[in-house]
Short mmCIF file of C-alpha atoms in Angstrom, two decimals:
data_model
loop_
_atom_site.label_atom_id
_atom_site.label_comp_id
_atom_site.label_asym_id
_atom_site.label_seq_id
_atom_site.Cartn_x
_atom_site.Cartn_y
_atom_site.Cartn_z
CA MET A 1 111.40 98.26 81.39
CA ARG A 2 109.47 97.17 78.38
CA LEU A 3 106.66 99.60 77.76
CA PRO A 4 103.27 98.50 76.40
CA ARG A 5 102.48 99.08 72.79
CA MET A 6 100.10 101.90 71.99
CA ILE A 7 96.71 100.85 70.71
CA SER A 8 96.08 101.76 67.06
CA VAL A 9 92.96 103.58 65.97
CA THR A 10 91.14 101.93 63.08
CA LEU A 11 90.11 104.37 60.44
CA ALA A 12 88.54 102.11 57.89
CA GLY A 13 84.78 102.02 58.02
CA ALA A 14 81.91 100.26 56.32
CA ALA A 15 80.97 101.35 52.85
CA VAL A 16 78.07 103.78 52.68
CA LEU A 17 75.54 103.37 49.91
CA LEU A 18 73.98 106.45 48.40
CA PRO A 19 70.36 106.09 47.19
CA MET A 20 69.79 106.63 43.49
CA ALA A 21 67.93 109.79 42.63
CA ALA A 22 64.26 109.20 41.79
CA CYS A 23 63.21 109.31 38.12
CA SER A 24 59.81 109.76 36.45
CA SER A 25 60.05 106.22 35.05
CA GLU A 26 61.60 103.00 36.27
CA GLU A 27 64.08 103.03 33.38
CA PRO A 28 67.55 104.49 34.00
CA ALA A 29 68.23 107.87 32.42
CA ALA A 30 69.88 107.88 28.99
CA GLY A 31 73.56 107.05 29.10
CA GLN A 32 73.38 105.73 32.66
CA ALA A 33 73.53 102.16 33.89
CA PRO A 34 71.42 100.94 36.79
CA GLN A 35 73.25 100.99 40.14
CA ALA A 36 73.64 97.81 42.15
CA ALA A 37 71.42 97.52 45.20
CA THR A 38 74.28 96.31 47.40
CA ALA A 39 78.01 96.88 47.46
CA ALA A 40 80.34 93.94 46.98
CA PRO A 41 82.48 93.24 50.04
CA SER A 42 86.01 94.54 49.78
CA ASP A 43 88.93 92.13 49.91
CA GLU A 44 91.34 94.94 50.80
CA PRO A 45 92.72 94.83 54.38
CA GLU A 46 91.65 97.54 56.78
CA GLU A 47 94.06 100.44 57.12
CA SER A 48 94.97 101.64 60.59
CA ALA A 49 96.77 104.76 61.70
CA PRO A 50 99.22 104.70 64.60
CA ALA A 51 98.08 106.29 67.84
CA HIS A 52 100.02 109.21 69.24
CA PRO A 53 101.87 108.11 72.40
CA PHE A 54 100.69 111.16 74.37
CA THR A 55 97.03 111.35 73.27
CA GLY A 56 96.07 108.07 71.58
CA LYS A 57 94.84 110.00 68.53
CA PRO A 58 95.96 109.33 64.93
CA TYR A 59 99.02 111.24 63.76
CA ASP A 60 101.06 111.72 60.59
CA THR A 61 104.49 112.43 62.05
CA LEU A 62 105.93 112.55 65.55
CA LYS A 63 107.11 116.04 66.45
CA PRO A 64 109.52 117.49 69.05
CA VAL A 65 108.44 117.79 72.66
CA LEU A 66 108.13 121.18 74.35
CA ALA A 67 107.57 121.43 78.12
CA VAL A 68 106.46 124.79 79.54
CA LYS A 69 106.18 125.82 83.20
CA ILE A 70 102.95 127.76 83.64
CA GLU A 71 101.54 129.88 86.46
CA ASN A 72 98.52 128.42 88.25
CA THR A 73 97.22 131.00 90.72
CA ALA A 74 94.36 133.45 90.24
CA ALA A 75 96.84 136.25 89.46
CA GLY A 76 98.02 134.42 86.34
CA LYS A 77 94.67 133.31 84.97
CA PRO A 78 93.37 132.80 82.40
CA GLN A 79 96.27 130.80 80.97
CA LEU A 80 97.00 130.74 77.25
CA GLY A 81 97.84 127.59 75.28
CA LEU A 82 96.73 124.88 77.71
CA LYS A 83 93.92 123.77 75.39
CA SER A 84 96.56 122.59 72.90
CA ALA A 85 98.68 120.63 75.40
CA ASP A 86 98.91 116.86 75.09
CA ILE A 87 99.57 116.40 78.81
CA VAL A 88 99.24 118.79 81.75
CA TYR A 89 101.00 118.01 85.05
CA VAL A 90 99.82 119.65 88.28
CA GLU A 91 102.74 119.97 90.72
CA GLN A 92 102.88 121.24 94.28
CA VAL A 93 105.19 124.18 94.93
CA GLU A 94 105.93 126.38 97.96
CA ALA A 95 103.24 127.28 100.50
CA GLY A 96 101.01 124.43 99.31
CA LEU A 97 100.18 126.09 95.98
CA THR A 98 100.40 124.42 92.57
CA ARG A 99 102.04 125.14 89.24
CA LEU A 100 101.61 123.44 85.88
CA MET A 101 103.99 121.78 83.45
CA ALA A 102 102.33 121.57 80.03
CA ILE A 103 103.66 119.11 77.46
CA PHE A 104 103.21 120.00 73.78
CA SER A 105 103.97 117.89 70.73
CA SER A 106 101.02 116.84 68.56
CA GLN A 107 99.68 120.42 68.62
CA LEU A 108 101.54 123.65 69.10
CA PRO A 109 99.75 126.87 70.08
CA ALA A 110 101.23 130.07 68.74
CA LYS A 111 101.76 131.51 72.22
CA VAL A 112 101.75 130.15 75.75
CA GLY A 113 101.84 131.53 79.27
CA PRO A 114 102.16 132.99 81.79
CA VAL A 115 105.59 131.34 81.92
CA ARG A 116 106.99 130.96 85.44
CA SER A 117 110.10 129.68 87.18
CA ALA A 118 111.33 126.09 87.27
CA ARG A 119 111.22 123.73 90.23
CA VAL A 120 113.33 120.70 91.09
CA SER A 121 110.40 118.31 90.44
CA ASP A 122 110.42 119.41 86.78
CA LEU A 123 113.91 118.01 86.34
CA HIS A 124 112.70 114.57 87.43
CA ILE A 125 109.69 114.56 85.09
CA ALA A 126 111.52 115.79 81.97
CA PRO A 127 113.70 112.68 81.34
CA MET A 128 110.56 110.61 80.69
CA PHE A 129 110.27 112.57 77.43
CA GLY A 130 113.89 112.02 76.41
CA LYS A 131 115.46 115.44 76.12
CA PRO A 132 112.61 117.92 75.56
CA ALA A 133 112.83 121.66 75.09
CA PHE A 134 112.07 123.26 78.46
CA SER A 135 110.61 126.75 78.73
CA TYR A 136 110.67 128.54 82.09
CA SER A 137 111.37 131.92 83.63
CA GLY A 138 114.29 131.78 86.01
CA ALA A 139 115.19 129.48 88.88
CA GLN A 140 117.00 129.63 92.19
CA THR A 141 120.71 130.15 91.74
CA LYS A 142 121.51 126.85 93.47
CA MET A 143 119.29 125.05 90.95
CA LEU A 144 120.99 126.36 87.82
CA PRO A 145 123.76 123.70 87.81
CA LEU A 146 121.09 120.99 88.07
CA ILE A 147 119.20 122.46 85.12
CA ALA A 148 122.44 122.52 83.12
CA GLU A 149 122.95 118.82 83.82
CA ALA A 150 119.32 117.76 83.37
CA SER A 151 117.93 115.83 80.41
CA LEU A 152 116.43 118.84 78.66
CA TRP A 153 117.22 121.64 76.24
CA ASP A 154 117.20 124.94 78.14
CA VAL A 155 115.10 127.47 76.20
CA GLY A 156 114.28 129.58 79.26
CA ASP A 157 114.01 133.35 79.14
CA THR A 158 117.68 133.83 80.06
CA ARG A 159 118.98 131.55 77.32
CA ASN A 160 116.39 132.50 74.73
CA PRO A 161 115.09 136.02 75.52
CA GLY A 162 113.87 136.66 71.98
CA ALA A 163 111.13 134.04 72.38
CA TYR A 164 109.50 135.87 75.31
CA TYR A 165 107.40 139.01 75.55
CA ARG A 166 105.27 140.91 78.06
CA GLU A 167 101.53 140.57 77.48
CA PRO A 168 99.71 143.94 77.64
CA GLY A 169 96.99 144.22 80.27
CA ARG A 170 98.71 141.90 82.77
CA PHE A 171 101.15 142.75 85.54
CA ALA A 172 104.55 141.27 86.32
CA PRO A 173 105.54 138.57 86.95
CA TYR A 174 102.31 137.15 85.51
CA ASN A 175 102.65 138.82 82.11
CA LEU A 176 105.54 136.83 80.63
CA PHE A 177 104.48 134.79 77.59
CA ALA A 178 106.41 132.90 74.93
CA THR A 179 106.19 132.24 71.20
CA THR A 180 106.39 128.47 70.79
CA LYS A 181 108.02 128.35 67.35
CA GLN A 182 110.86 130.51 68.62
CA LEU A 183 111.25 128.25 71.64
CA LEU A 184 111.64 125.14 69.49
CA ALA A 185 113.90 126.97 67.03
CA LYS A 186 116.50 127.13 69.82
CA ALA A 187 116.22 123.38 70.46
CA PRO A 188 116.54 121.75 67.01
CA LYS A 189 117.60 118.45 68.59
CA ALA A 190 114.73 118.23 71.07
CA SER A 191 113.44 114.68 71.43
CA LYS A 192 110.38 113.74 69.43
CA ALA A 193 107.34 112.21 71.05
CA HIS A 194 107.77 108.54 71.91
CA ASP A 195 106.17 105.85 74.05
CA ILE A 196 106.02 107.03 77.68
CA GLY A 197 103.96 104.13 79.01
CA PHE A 198 100.45 105.49 78.42
CA THR A 199 97.90 103.20 76.75
CA PHE A 200 94.65 104.27 75.11
CA GLY A 201 91.54 102.34 74.17
CA GLU A 202 88.36 100.91 75.64
CA ALA A 203 87.79 101.40 79.34
CA PRO A 204 88.35 98.37 81.56
CA GLU A 205 85.52 96.59 83.33
CA GLY A 206 84.30 98.04 86.58
CA GLY A 207 84.85 101.53 87.83
CA VAL A 208 82.53 103.62 89.97
CA GLU A 209 80.25 106.22 88.42
CA ARG A 210 81.24 109.70 89.57
CA LYS A 211 79.78 113.07 88.78
CA SER A 212 82.85 114.82 90.20
CA TYR A 213 86.15 114.17 91.93
CA THR A 214 88.11 116.63 94.08
CA VAL A 215 91.87 116.64 94.64
CA ARG A 216 93.41 118.80 97.38
CA TRP A 217 96.79 120.32 98.06
CA PRO A 218 97.48 122.39 101.21
CA ALA A 219 96.53 125.67 99.49
CA ALA A 220 94.81 124.58 96.27
CA ARG A 221 91.81 122.51 95.27
CA PHE A 222 90.87 121.02 91.91
CA THR A 223 87.45 119.58 91.10
CA PHE A 224 86.88 117.58 87.93
CA ALA A 225 83.20 117.30 86.95
CA TRP A 226 81.96 114.98 84.21
CA ASN A 227 80.12 116.55 81.28
CA GLU A 228 78.30 113.77 79.46
CA GLN A 229 77.46 115.88 76.43
CA ARG A 230 81.04 116.98 75.82
CA LYS A 231 82.62 113.73 77.11
CA LEU A 232 85.04 115.79 79.17
CA TRP A 233 85.93 116.27 82.82
CA MET A 234 85.44 120.01 83.20
CA ILE A 235 87.95 121.65 85.51
CA TRP A 236 87.28 123.88 88.51
CA GLN A 237 90.03 125.35 90.69
CA ASP A 238 89.35 126.66 94.17
CA GLY A 239 85.62 126.67 93.47
CA LYS A 240 85.84 128.63 90.20
CA LYS A 241 85.64 127.48 86.60
CA ASP A 242 89.12 127.12 85.13
CA MET A 243 88.80 129.24 82.00
CA ALA A 244 91.15 129.41 79.01
CA ALA A 245 92.39 132.68 77.54
CA GLU A 246 91.24 131.35 74.14
CA GLY A 247 87.72 131.05 75.54
CA GLY A 248 85.72 128.34 77.25
CA GLN A 249 86.34 126.20 80.29
CA LEU A 250 89.30 123.82 80.43
CA GLY A 251 88.50 120.13 80.39
CA ALA A 252 89.98 116.77 79.41
CA PRO A 253 88.64 113.27 78.64
CA THR A 254 91.13 111.66 81.06
CA ILE A 255 92.23 112.83 84.49
CA VAL A 256 94.91 110.87 86.35
CA VAL A 257 95.28 111.46 90.07
CA GLN A 258 98.74 110.05 90.71
CA TYR A 259 99.37 109.72 94.44
CA THR A 260 103.04 110.33 95.17
CA LYS A 261 105.44 110.94 98.01
CA THR A 262 106.07 114.64 98.62
CA GLU A 263 109.00 115.69 100.80
CA ARG A 264 111.19 118.71 101.49
CA SER A 265 113.89 119.48 98.93
CA GLN A 266 117.10 121.38 99.57
CA PHE A 267 115.64 124.52 97.99
CA HIS A 268 113.63 127.27 99.67
CA ASP A 269 112.56 130.84 99.00
CA LYS A 270 113.54 134.01 100.85
CA ASN A 271 110.77 133.37 103.39
CA GLN A 272 112.29 129.98 104.24
CA SER A 273 109.37 128.24 102.55
CA TYR A 274 110.81 124.97 101.25
CA THR A 275 110.21 123.69 97.73
CA PRO A 276 108.50 120.28 97.72
CA LEU A 277 110.18 117.42 95.90
CA VAL A 278 107.47 115.34 94.24
CA HIS A 279 108.66 111.79 93.61
CA THR A 280 107.56 110.48 90.21
CA THR A 281 109.69 107.32 90.14
CA GLY A 282 108.86 104.14 92.02
CA LYS A 283 105.30 102.88 92.31
CA GLY A 284 102.04 103.81 93.94
CA SER A 285 98.30 104.10 93.63
CA ALA A 286 96.21 106.27 91.33
CA ILE A 287 92.65 107.14 90.40
CA VAL A 288 91.89 107.39 86.70
CA LEU A 289 88.80 109.38 85.69
CA ARG A 290 87.29 108.65 82.28
CA ASP A 291 83.83 108.15 80.75
CA GLY A 292 82.11 109.42 83.88
CA LYS A 293 83.73 106.78 86.09
CA ALA A 294 86.57 106.53 88.57
CA PHE A 295 88.91 103.55 88.29
CA LYS A 296 91.40 102.43 90.92
CA ALA A 297 94.83 101.95 89.35
CA ARG A 298 98.50 101.42 90.07
CA TRP A 299 101.41 103.37 88.60
CA GLU A 300 105.04 102.42 88.17
CA ARG A 301 108.12 104.16 86.82
CA GLU A 302 111.33 102.20 87.23
CA SER A 303 113.78 105.00 86.49
CA GLU A 304 113.82 108.61 85.43
CA ASP A 305 114.55 107.81 81.79
CA SER A 306 111.65 105.34 81.58
CA GLY A 307 107.95 105.96 81.17
CA THR A 308 105.14 105.66 83.67
CA THR A 309 102.77 102.71 83.26
CA PHE A 310 99.28 102.59 84.70
CA THR A 311 97.52 99.29 85.35
CA THR A 312 94.22 98.16 86.80
CA GLU A 313 94.04 96.43 90.16
CA SER A 314 94.12 93.11 88.28
CA GLY A 315 97.31 94.09 86.44
CA GLU A 316 95.82 94.87 83.02
CA PRO A 317 96.74 98.08 81.17
CA MET A 318 94.69 101.02 82.43
CA ASN A 319 93.61 102.53 79.12
CA PHE A 320 93.04 106.27 78.87
CA ALA A 321 90.41 107.86 76.65
CA PRO A 322 91.96 109.41 73.52
CA GLY A 323 92.72 113.10 73.91
CA GLN A 324 94.36 115.40 76.42
CA VAL A 325 95.50 113.91 79.74
CA TRP A 326 95.82 115.82 83.01
CA VAL A 327 98.06 114.25 85.66
CA ALA A 328 97.52 115.60 89.16
CA LEU A 329 100.56 114.75 91.30
CA ALA A 330 99.16 114.72 94.81
CA SER A 331 99.70 113.26 98.27
CA ARG A 332 97.00 111.16 99.91
CA LYS A 333 97.17 113.60 102.82
CA PRO A 334 98.04 117.17 101.79
CA VAL A 335 101.33 118.17 103.33
CA ILE A 336 103.66 121.18 103.34
CA PRO A 337 107.13 119.64 103.73
#
């Protein structure tokens, strides 16, 4: 599948004229020549910087991709490092709860966590990023062969224990954090950021003004509320502000609600609660929140090693606002498979 080109961000701007300092006479000061009242137009072409494929912001170099599985219940909050993520995926897990997969590349926080165990849906998302470094804390025994075969570099706590530590003041298993530089040091060949199908730029025509939008899972609820001053969708979970360990409430300029098929996988916990398998290949509908509006969209991902494209109802690229993107993988009707 041919993926759309990312939209470049123009950096060149109009020349700014500085007023000449006032003097006691109309004559220029000694040794100085009068300044021209207007600036001559420049014949030099405008310079443009490439847009990062994950955020649409200018970048100097493309860096390796690190994916981290992060706890998302009250016991594990506030989370550390999410503010620096390029993309945050919300995935359903057992009992109708959710867990996060945070994608880092353009920025790298020093530490991240709480790091939690992997799920089968992660292995289907990872190939979109090539072969990223994948940080997690354990997995079901039956899943370990699948992780070994997956398109990722395993830098989990078993393979790379030196990168993990227990955060004081928190209780297990919600106190396991990781040092990101040590994670990437164990995956020197991790894929660098590349085009994954996202496009950034001006919003399309239309859309419906929304002050907030709520997405539900069987045992979790996210509400995204538009903050005009900050130009962000501020995030609430289960009726409470979603705060960051670094301080402040989490928020992003673009929220994607990607409606997917969720079914029972072959894996379950000791209570016979089955792990959902969230399908991220194929096609379906979506709601894209940006600029205080909700836009109906379509998504498509032909195969696991290809990106996900988002288009408007008329088939044009559904541009995201530059900055962090949250992708909520949800079913139209919440279901525990």
